[in-house]
């Protein structure tokens, strides 16, 4: 695409009156949004709350008019209306911070509130968000990282944010670290923030308390856990009863847990070759001791060296976490 895409900013609603003055015809005329669409947005999303005139006609404010125009522009720029509304809602705290800062005297603002960083995103494709987030992470700018992540989650699915925003960022950080272009501090900072975000999503997803149990974790010695955590998150979001066990699972305790809880499946991740090999022994022991629990495995280590996967007596799932969820659902429910 040539030229700049429009900046995604919260509409400056507070500058506009919320006095109910305009009838539907006038709003349609000023915003270009047809009356049935206005009513649908009102009914489905509760985004507008026109008051009623004495003769029961809807009356909208200038602020409503601005909201409608802002939403129309987002839709014209390629968002669906529900994405645009989710984005508007995610920007609301930012708008409120701006309002608070504006209402204070200049000296009070200096003393009482930290400077409000420019959290507007100039571009909104996932590729552009990767670049934005990478630079914010490199600057150790936690506030901006949080804001960008929230806006990405308002527009894209959790799965897309994980696979097409977080994962490429982590790979790029790994590349920069290995090439000596970036110090480990930034990589640690970024990993900790992304891990916290994934954990928050995992804890806030609806937990299924019934149905077959699935355990997810990392093979012994494996500290790279974000792929496994993403997999657990996707499974939970797909309605599967999943327990996430974390990195570096110890063999004996895993075998004991499998024996006592009898999960339907155990899914293990390995990111590096030495750890990938350890799974062969664990898989043999699991086969002997836990006949009913199926062992599945995957991760980047087996992509790098597919021959290792062939030596492991378990079910190799590849490295596509979404395809893996479909595969596990098939095993559990058909
Ligand atoms: C963050 C990170 C760390 C963190 C991990 C922290 C944490 N909480 O996870 C820490 C600091 C601990 C770390 C340590 C090390 N790291 Co490191 N690390 C990374 C980095 C930058 C990101 C890893 C990551 O999260 N990737 C993103 C996730 C989402 O990708 P993923 O794991 O591949 O998972 C995806 C798929 O594979 C799939 N998947 C994953 N598991 C499973 C399982 C199943 C069943 C299925 C179906 C799918 C699936 O789903 C995910 C989504 O698509 C990578 C760079 C990279 N290219 O990945 C290096 C990297 C993996 N690390 C590397 C190295 C060398 C190390 C160390 C040896 C460094 C050292 N000298 O100490 C240690 C080893 C530690 C250990 N014993 O495991 C190398 C590995 C090179 C190699 N080929 O072996 C990499 C590639 C960096 C590089 N470019 O060189 N690291």
Coordinates of C-alpha atoms and ligand atoms in Angstrom, one line a residue:
X1 CA 0.0 0.0 0.0
X2 CA 1.3 3.5 -0.9
X3 CA 1.1 6.3 1.7
X4 CA 0.2 6.4 5.3
X5 CA -2.8 4.6 6.7
X6 CA -4.9 6.8 9.0
X7 CA -3.9 7.0 12.6
X8 CA -6.1 5.0 15.0
X9 CA -6.8 7.5 17.8
X10 CA -9.6 7.6 20.4
X11 CA -12.3 10.1 19.2
X12 CA -12.1 13.3 21.1
X13 CA -15.6 12.9 22.4
X14 CA -15.3 15.2 25.4
X15 CA -14.9 18.2 23.1
X16 CA -18.5 17.6 21.9
X17 CA -21.7 18.3 23.6
X18 CA -23.9 15.5 24.8
X19 CA -27.0 17.6 24.6
X20 CA -29.7 15.6 22.7
X21 CA -30.4 17.9 19.7
X22 CA -30.4 16.1 16.4
X23 CA -33.0 13.8 15.0
X24 CA -32.2 10.7 13.0
X25 CA -32.5 12.4 9.6
X26 CA -29.9 14.9 10.7
X27 CA -27.5 12.3 11.9
X28 CA -27.9 10.3 8.7
X29 CA -27.2 13.5 6.7
X30 CA -24.1 14.4 8.7
X31 CA -22.5 11.0 9.1
X32 CA -23.6 9.2 6.0
X33 CA -24.7 6.2 8.0
X34 CA -28.2 4.9 7.1
X35 CA -30.9 5.0 9.8
X36 CA -31.4 1.1 10.0
X37 CA -27.6 0.8 10.5
X38 CA -27.7 3.4 13.3
X39 CA -30.5 1.5 15.0
X40 CA -28.7 -1.8 14.6
X41 CA -25.5 -0.4 16.2
X42 CA -27.7 0.9 19.1
X43 CA -29.6 -2.3 19.6
X44 CA -26.7 -4.8 19.1
X45 CA -23.8 -3.0 20.7
X46 CA -25.5 -0.4 23.0
X47 CA -23.0 2.1 21.6
X48 CA -25.4 5.0 21.2
X49 CA -28.0 6.1 23.7
X50 CA -30.2 8.7 22.1
X51 CA -32.8 10.3 24.3
X52 CA -36.4 10.6 23.2
X53 CA -38.2 13.8 22.3
X54 CA -41.7 14.6 23.5
X55 CA -43.2 12.9 20.4
X56 CA -40.9 9.9 21.0
X57 CA -38.4 10.5 18.2
X58 CA -34.8 9.7 18.9
X59 CA -32.6 12.7 19.7
X60 CA -28.8 12.3 19.3
X61 CA -26.0 14.6 20.6
X62 CA -23.0 15.9 18.8
X63 CA -21.0 13.4 20.8
X64 CA -23.1 10.6 19.3
X65 CA -22.5 12.1 15.9
X66 CA -18.7 11.9 16.4
X67 CA -18.9 8.3 17.7
X68 CA -20.9 7.3 14.6
X69 CA -18.4 9.1 12.3
X70 CA -15.4 7.5 14.0
X71 CA -17.0 4.0 13.7
X72 CA -17.9 4.6 10.0
X73 CA -14.2 5.6 9.3
X74 CA -12.9 2.4 11.0
X75 CA -15.3 0.3 8.9
X76 CA -14.3 2.1 5.7
X77 CA -10.7 1.3 6.6
X78 CA -11.4 -2.4 6.7
X79 CA -12.5 -3.3 10.2
X80 CA -15.8 -5.1 11.0
X81 CA -18.2 -3.0 13.1
X82 CA -17.7 -5.4 16.1
X83 CA -13.9 -4.9 15.8
X84 CA -14.3 -1.1 15.6
X85 CA -16.6 -1.1 18.7
X86 CA -14.2 -3.3 20.6
X87 CA -11.4 -0.9 19.6
X88 CA -13.4 2.1 20.7
X89 CA -14.0 0.4 24.1
X90 CA -10.4 -0.5 24.5
X91 CA -9.4 3.2 23.8
X92 CA -11.9 4.4 26.5
X93 CA -9.4 4.4 29.4
X94 CA -7.0 6.4 27.2
X95 CA -9.7 8.9 26.5
X96 CA -10.5 9.2 30.2
X97 CA -6.8 9.8 31.1
X98 CA -6.7 12.5 28.4
X99 CA -9.8 14.1 29.9
X100 CA -8.4 14.0 33.4
X101 CA -5.1 15.6 32.3
X102 CA -6.9 18.3 30.4
X103 CA -9.1 19.2 33.3
X104 CA -6.1 19.9 35.6
X105 CA -4.1 23.1 35.7
X106 CA -0.7 22.9 34.0
X107 CA 1.2 22.9 37.3
X108 CA -1.0 20.3 38.8
X109 CA -0.6 18.1 35.7
X110 CA 3.1 18.3 36.0
X111 CA 3.1 17.3 39.6
X112 CA 0.2 14.8 39.8
X113 CA 0.3 12.8 36.5
X114 CA 3.1 11.2 34.6
X115 CA 3.3 12.4 31.0
X116 CA 0.9 10.5 28.8
X117 CA 2.8 8.7 26.1
X118 CA 1.7 8.8 22.5
X119 CA -0.1 5.5 22.4
X120 CA -1.8 6.1 19.1
X121 CA -1.0 3.4 16.5
X122 CA -0.2 4.6 13.1
X123 CA -0.8 1.3 11.3
X124 CA -3.0 -1.6 12.3
X125 CA -2.1 -4.7 10.3
X126 CA -0.4 -7.4 12.3
X127 CA 2.9 -6.9 10.5
X128 CA 2.8 -3.2 11.4
X129 CA 1.9 -4.1 15.0
X130 CA 4.9 -6.4 15.1
X131 CA 7.2 -3.5 14.2
X132 CA 5.5 -1.1 16.7
X133 CA 5.6 -3.6 19.5
X134 CA 9.2 -4.5 18.8
X135 CA 10.3 -0.9 19.0
X136 CA 8.3 -0.4 22.2
X137 CA 9.8 -3.5 23.8
X138 CA 13.3 -2.4 22.8
X139 CA 12.6 0.9 24.5
X140 CA 11.5 -1.0 27.7
X141 CA 8.3 1.1 27.4
X142 CA 5.8 -1.1 29.4
X143 CA 3.0 1.4 29.2
X144 CA 3.1 1.5 25.4
X145 CA 3.5 -2.3 25.1
X146 CA 0.4 -2.8 27.2
X147 CA -1.6 -0.3 25.2
X148 CA -0.6 -1.7 21.8
X149 CA -1.3 -5.2 23.0
X150 CA -4.8 -4.2 24.3
X151 CA -5.6 -2.6 21.0
X152 CA -4.3 -5.6 19.0
X153 CA -6.5 -7.9 21.2
X154 CA -9.5 -5.6 20.6
X155 CA -9.2 -6.2 16.9
X156 CA -7.7 -9.6 16.3
X157 CA -8.4 -13.0 17.9
X158 CA -6.3 -14.2 20.7
X159 CA -4.9 -16.9 18.4
X160 CA -3.9 -14.4 15.8
X161 CA -2.2 -12.1 18.4
X162 CA -0.3 -15.1 19.7
X163 CA 0.8 -16.6 16.4
X164 CA 1.2 -13.5 14.2
X165 CA 2.2 -10.9 16.8
X166 CA 3.9 -12.4 19.8
X167 CA 5.5 -15.4 18.1
X168 CA 7.3 -13.4 15.3
X169 CA 8.4 -10.8 17.9
X170 CA 10.0 -13.6 20.0
X171 CA 11.7 -15.2 17.0
X172 CA 13.0 -11.8 15.9
X173 CA 14.3 -11.0 19.5
X174 CA 16.0 -14.4 19.5
X175 CA 17.6 -13.6 16.1
X176 CA 18.8 -10.2 17.3
X177 CA 20.1 -11.8 20.6
X178 CA 22.0 -14.6 18.7
X179 CA 23.5 -12.1 16.2
X180 CA 24.7 -9.9 19.1
X181 CA 22.5 -7.0 18.0
X182 CA 20.6 -6.8 21.2
X183 CA 21.4 -7.5 24.9
X184 CA 19.7 -10.3 26.8
X185 CA 18.0 -7.8 29.1
X186 CA 15.6 -6.7 26.4
X187 CA 14.8 -10.3 25.5
X188 CA 14.1 -11.1 29.2
X189 CA 11.9 -8.0 29.6
X190 CA 10.0 -8.9 26.4
X191 CA 9.6 -12.5 27.4
X192 CA 8.4 -11.7 30.9
X193 CA 5.8 -9.2 29.6
X194 CA 4.5 -11.6 26.9
X195 CA 4.4 -14.5 29.4
X196 CA 2.4 -12.3 31.8
X197 CA 0.0 -11.4 29.0
X198 CA -0.4 -15.1 28.0
X199 CA -0.9 -16.1 31.6
X200 CA -3.6 -13.4 32.0
X201 CA -5.4 -14.6 28.9
X202 CA -5.2 -18.2 30.1
X203 CA -6.5 -17.4 33.6
X204 CA -9.3 -15.3 32.2
X205 CA -10.5 -17.8 29.6
X206 CA -13.5 -19.8 30.7
X207 CA -12.4 -23.0 32.5
X208 CA -14.1 -26.2 31.6
X209 CA -14.6 -28.4 34.7
X210 CA -15.9 -31.4 33.0
X211 CA -14.9 -33.6 30.1
X212 CA -11.7 -35.4 29.4
X213 CA -8.6 -33.9 31.0
X214 CA -5.6 -32.7 29.0
X215 CA -2.2 -31.9 30.5
X216 CA 0.2 -29.5 28.8
X217 CA 3.8 -28.7 29.6
X218 CA 7.4 -28.8 28.6
X219 CA 9.7 -31.8 28.4
X220 CA 12.4 -32.2 31.1
X221 CA 15.1 -29.5 31.0
X222 CA 13.0 -27.3 28.6
X223 CA 12.7 -23.7 29.8
X224 CA 11.1 -22.4 26.6
X225 CA 7.5 -22.5 27.7
X226 CA 5.7 -19.9 25.7
X227 CA 4.7 -22.2 22.9
X228 CA 3.3 -24.7 25.4
X229 CA 1.4 -21.9 27.2
X230 CA -0.1 -20.7 23.9
X231 CA -1.2 -24.3 23.1
X232 CA -2.8 -24.6 26.6
X233 CA -4.5 -21.3 26.0
X234 CA -5.9 -22.3 22.6
X235 CA -7.1 -25.6 24.1
X236 CA -8.9 -23.8 27.0
X237 CA -10.5 -21.4 24.6
X238 CA -11.7 -24.4 22.5
X239 CA -13.6 -25.6 25.7
X240 CA -11.2 -28.4 26.6
X241 CA -10.5 -29.1 30.3
X242 CA -6.8 -28.3 30.3
X243 CA -4.2 -28.0 33.1
X244 CA -1.0 -26.2 32.3
X245 CA 2.1 -27.7 34.1
X246 CA 4.8 -25.2 33.0
X247 CA 8.4 -25.6 31.9
X248 CA 10.9 -28.3 32.7
X249 CA 8.6 -31.1 34.0
X250 CA 10.3 -33.6 36.1
X251 CA 9.8 -37.2 34.9
X252 CA 8.9 -39.0 38.1
X253 CA 6.4 -36.4 39.2
X254 CA 4.7 -36.3 35.8
X255 CA 4.4 -40.1 35.8
X256 CA 2.8 -39.9 39.3
X257 CA 0.4 -37.2 38.2
X258 CA -0.6 -39.2 35.1
X259 CA -1.2 -42.3 37.3
X260 CA -3.3 -40.4 39.8
X261 CA -5.3 -38.1 37.5
X262 CA -5.6 -40.3 34.4
X263 CA -5.6 -37.5 31.8
X264 CA -6.8 -38.4 28.3
X265 CA -3.8 -36.7 26.7
X266 CA -0.5 -35.4 27.8
X267 CA 1.0 -32.8 25.4
X268 CA 4.6 -31.9 25.7
X269 CA 6.7 -29.3 24.0
X270 CA 10.4 -29.1 23.2
X271 CA 12.2 -26.2 21.7
X272 CA 15.8 -27.4 21.6
X273 CA 17.4 -30.7 20.5
X274 CA 18.9 -31.9 23.8
X275 CA 15.6 -31.6 25.5
X276 CA 13.7 -33.1 22.5
X277 CA 15.8 -36.3 22.9
X278 CA 14.8 -36.7 26.6
X279 CA 11.3 -37.4 25.6
X280 CA 12.1 -40.8 24.1
X281 CA 12.8 -42.2 27.6
X282 CA 9.8 -40.5 29.2
X283 CA 7.5 -41.8 26.4
X284 CA 8.7 -45.4 26.9
X285 CA 8.0 -45.2 30.6
X286 CA 4.6 -43.6 30.1
X287 CA 3.6 -46.3 27.7
X288 CA 4.4 -48.9 30.3
X289 CA 2.8 -47.2 33.3
X290 CA -0.1 -45.2 31.9
X291 CA -1.7 -47.2 29.1
X292 CA -4.8 -45.0 28.9
X293 CA -3.2 -41.6 28.6
X294 CA -2.0 -40.8 25.1
X295 CA 1.3 -38.9 24.8
X296 CA 1.4 -36.1 22.1
X297 CA 4.4 -33.9 21.5
X298 CA 5.6 -31.1 19.3
X299 CA 7.5 -27.8 19.1
X300 CA 10.3 -26.2 17.2
X301 CA 13.0 -28.8 18.1
X302 CA 11.2 -31.5 16.1
X303 CA 10.8 -29.1 13.2
X304 CA 14.5 -28.4 13.2
X305 CA 15.3 -32.2 13.4
X306 CA 12.3 -34.3 12.2
X307 CA 14.4 -37.5 12.7
X308 CA 14.2 -37.1 16.5
X309 CA 10.4 -37.1 16.3
X310 CA 10.5 -40.5 14.5
X311 CA 12.4 -42.0 17.4
X312 CA 9.8 -41.1 20.0
X313 CA 7.0 -43.6 20.7
X314 CA 4.2 -41.0 20.9
X315 CA 2.0 -39.0 18.6
X316 CA 3.8 -36.2 16.8
X317 CA 1.6 -33.2 16.4
X318 CA 4.0 -30.9 14.4
X319 CA 4.3 -27.3 15.4
X320 CA 1.0 -25.7 14.4
X321 CA -0.8 -25.1 17.7
X322 CA -4.2 -24.4 16.1
X323 CA -4.1 -27.6 14.0
X324 CA -3.1 -29.4 17.1
X325 CA -6.2 -28.2 18.9
X326 CA -8.4 -29.6 16.1
X327 CA -6.5 -32.9 16.3
X328 CA -6.9 -33.2 20.0
X329 CA -10.6 -32.4 19.8
X330 CA -11.0 -35.2 17.2
X331 CA -9.3 -37.6 19.6
X332 CA -11.4 -36.5 22.6
X333 CA -14.8 -36.2 21.1
X334 CA -15.1 -38.5 18.1
Ligands
LIG1 C1 12.5 -16.4 25.2 C2 13.7 -17.3 24.9 C3 14.3 -17.9 26.0 C4 13.9 -17.7 27.4 C5 12.6 -18.6 27.6 C6 11.7 -18.1 28.7 C7 10.3 -18.7 28.7 N1 9.6 -18.3 29.8 O1 9.9 -19.4 27.9 C8 15.1 -18.2 28.2 C9 15.9 -17.0 28.6 C10 14.8 -19.1 29.4 C11 15.9 -18.9 27.1 C12 17.0 -19.8 27.4 C13 17.8 -20.4 26.5 N2 17.7 -20.2 25.1 CO1 16.3 -19.3 24.3 N3 15.1 -18.3 23.3 C14 14.0 -17.6 23.5 C15 13.4 -17.1 22.3 C16 13.9 -15.6 22.1 C17 11.9 -17.1 22.2 C18 11.2 -18.5 22.5 C19 9.8 -18.4 22.2 O2 9.0 -18.2 23.1 N4 9.4 -18.5 20.9 C20 8.0 -18.2 20.5 C21 7.2 -19.5 20.7 C22 5.7 -19.2 20.6 O3 7.6 -20.3 19.6 P1 7.8 -21.9 19.8 O4 8.3 -22.2 21.1 O5 8.5 -22.4 18.6 O6 6.2 -22.4 19.8 C23 5.4 -22.4 18.7 C24 5.4 -23.7 17.9 O7 6.6 -24.4 18.0 C25 4.3 -24.5 18.6 N5 4.6 -25.4 19.7 C26 5.4 -25.3 20.7 N6 5.4 -26.3 21.5 C27 4.4 -27.2 21.0 C28 4.0 -28.4 21.4 C29 3.0 -29.1 20.7 C30 2.5 -30.4 21.2 C31 2.5 -28.5 19.5 C32 1.5 -29.2 18.7 C33 3.0 -27.2 19.0 C34 3.9 -26.6 19.8 O8 3.4 -23.5 19.1 C35 4.0 -22.2 19.2 C36 3.1 -21.3 18.4 O9 3.3 -21.5 17.0 C37 13.9 -18.1 21.2 C38 13.9 -17.5 19.8 C39 13.0 -18.4 18.9 N7 13.3 -18.5 17.6 O10 12.0 -18.9 19.3 C40 15.3 -18.4 21.8 C41 16.0 -19.7 21.4 C42 14.9 -20.8 21.3 N8 16.9 -19.9 22.6 C43 18.0 -20.4 22.2 C44 19.0 -20.8 23.1 C45 20.3 -21.1 22.5 C46 18.8 -20.7 24.5 C47 19.8 -21.1 25.6 C48 20.6 -22.4 25.3 C49 20.7 -19.9 25.9 C50 21.8 -20.1 26.9 N9 23.0 -20.1 26.4 O11 21.5 -20.3 28.0 C51 18.9 -21.3 26.9 C52 18.3 -22.7 27.0 C53 17.4 -22.9 28.1 C54 16.8 -24.3 28.2 N10 17.4 -25.2 29.0 O12 15.8 -24.6 27.7 C55 18.1 -20.6 20.7 C56 17.9 -22.1 20.4 C57 18.8 -22.5 19.2 C58 18.7 -24.0 19.0 N11 18.5 -24.3 17.8 O13 18.9 -24.8 19.9 C59 16.9 -19.7 20.2 C60 16.3 -20.2 18.9 C61 17.6 -18.3 20.0 C62 18.5 -18.3 18.8 N12 18.0 -17.6 17.7 O14 19.5 -18.8 18.8 N13 15.5 -18.6 25.9

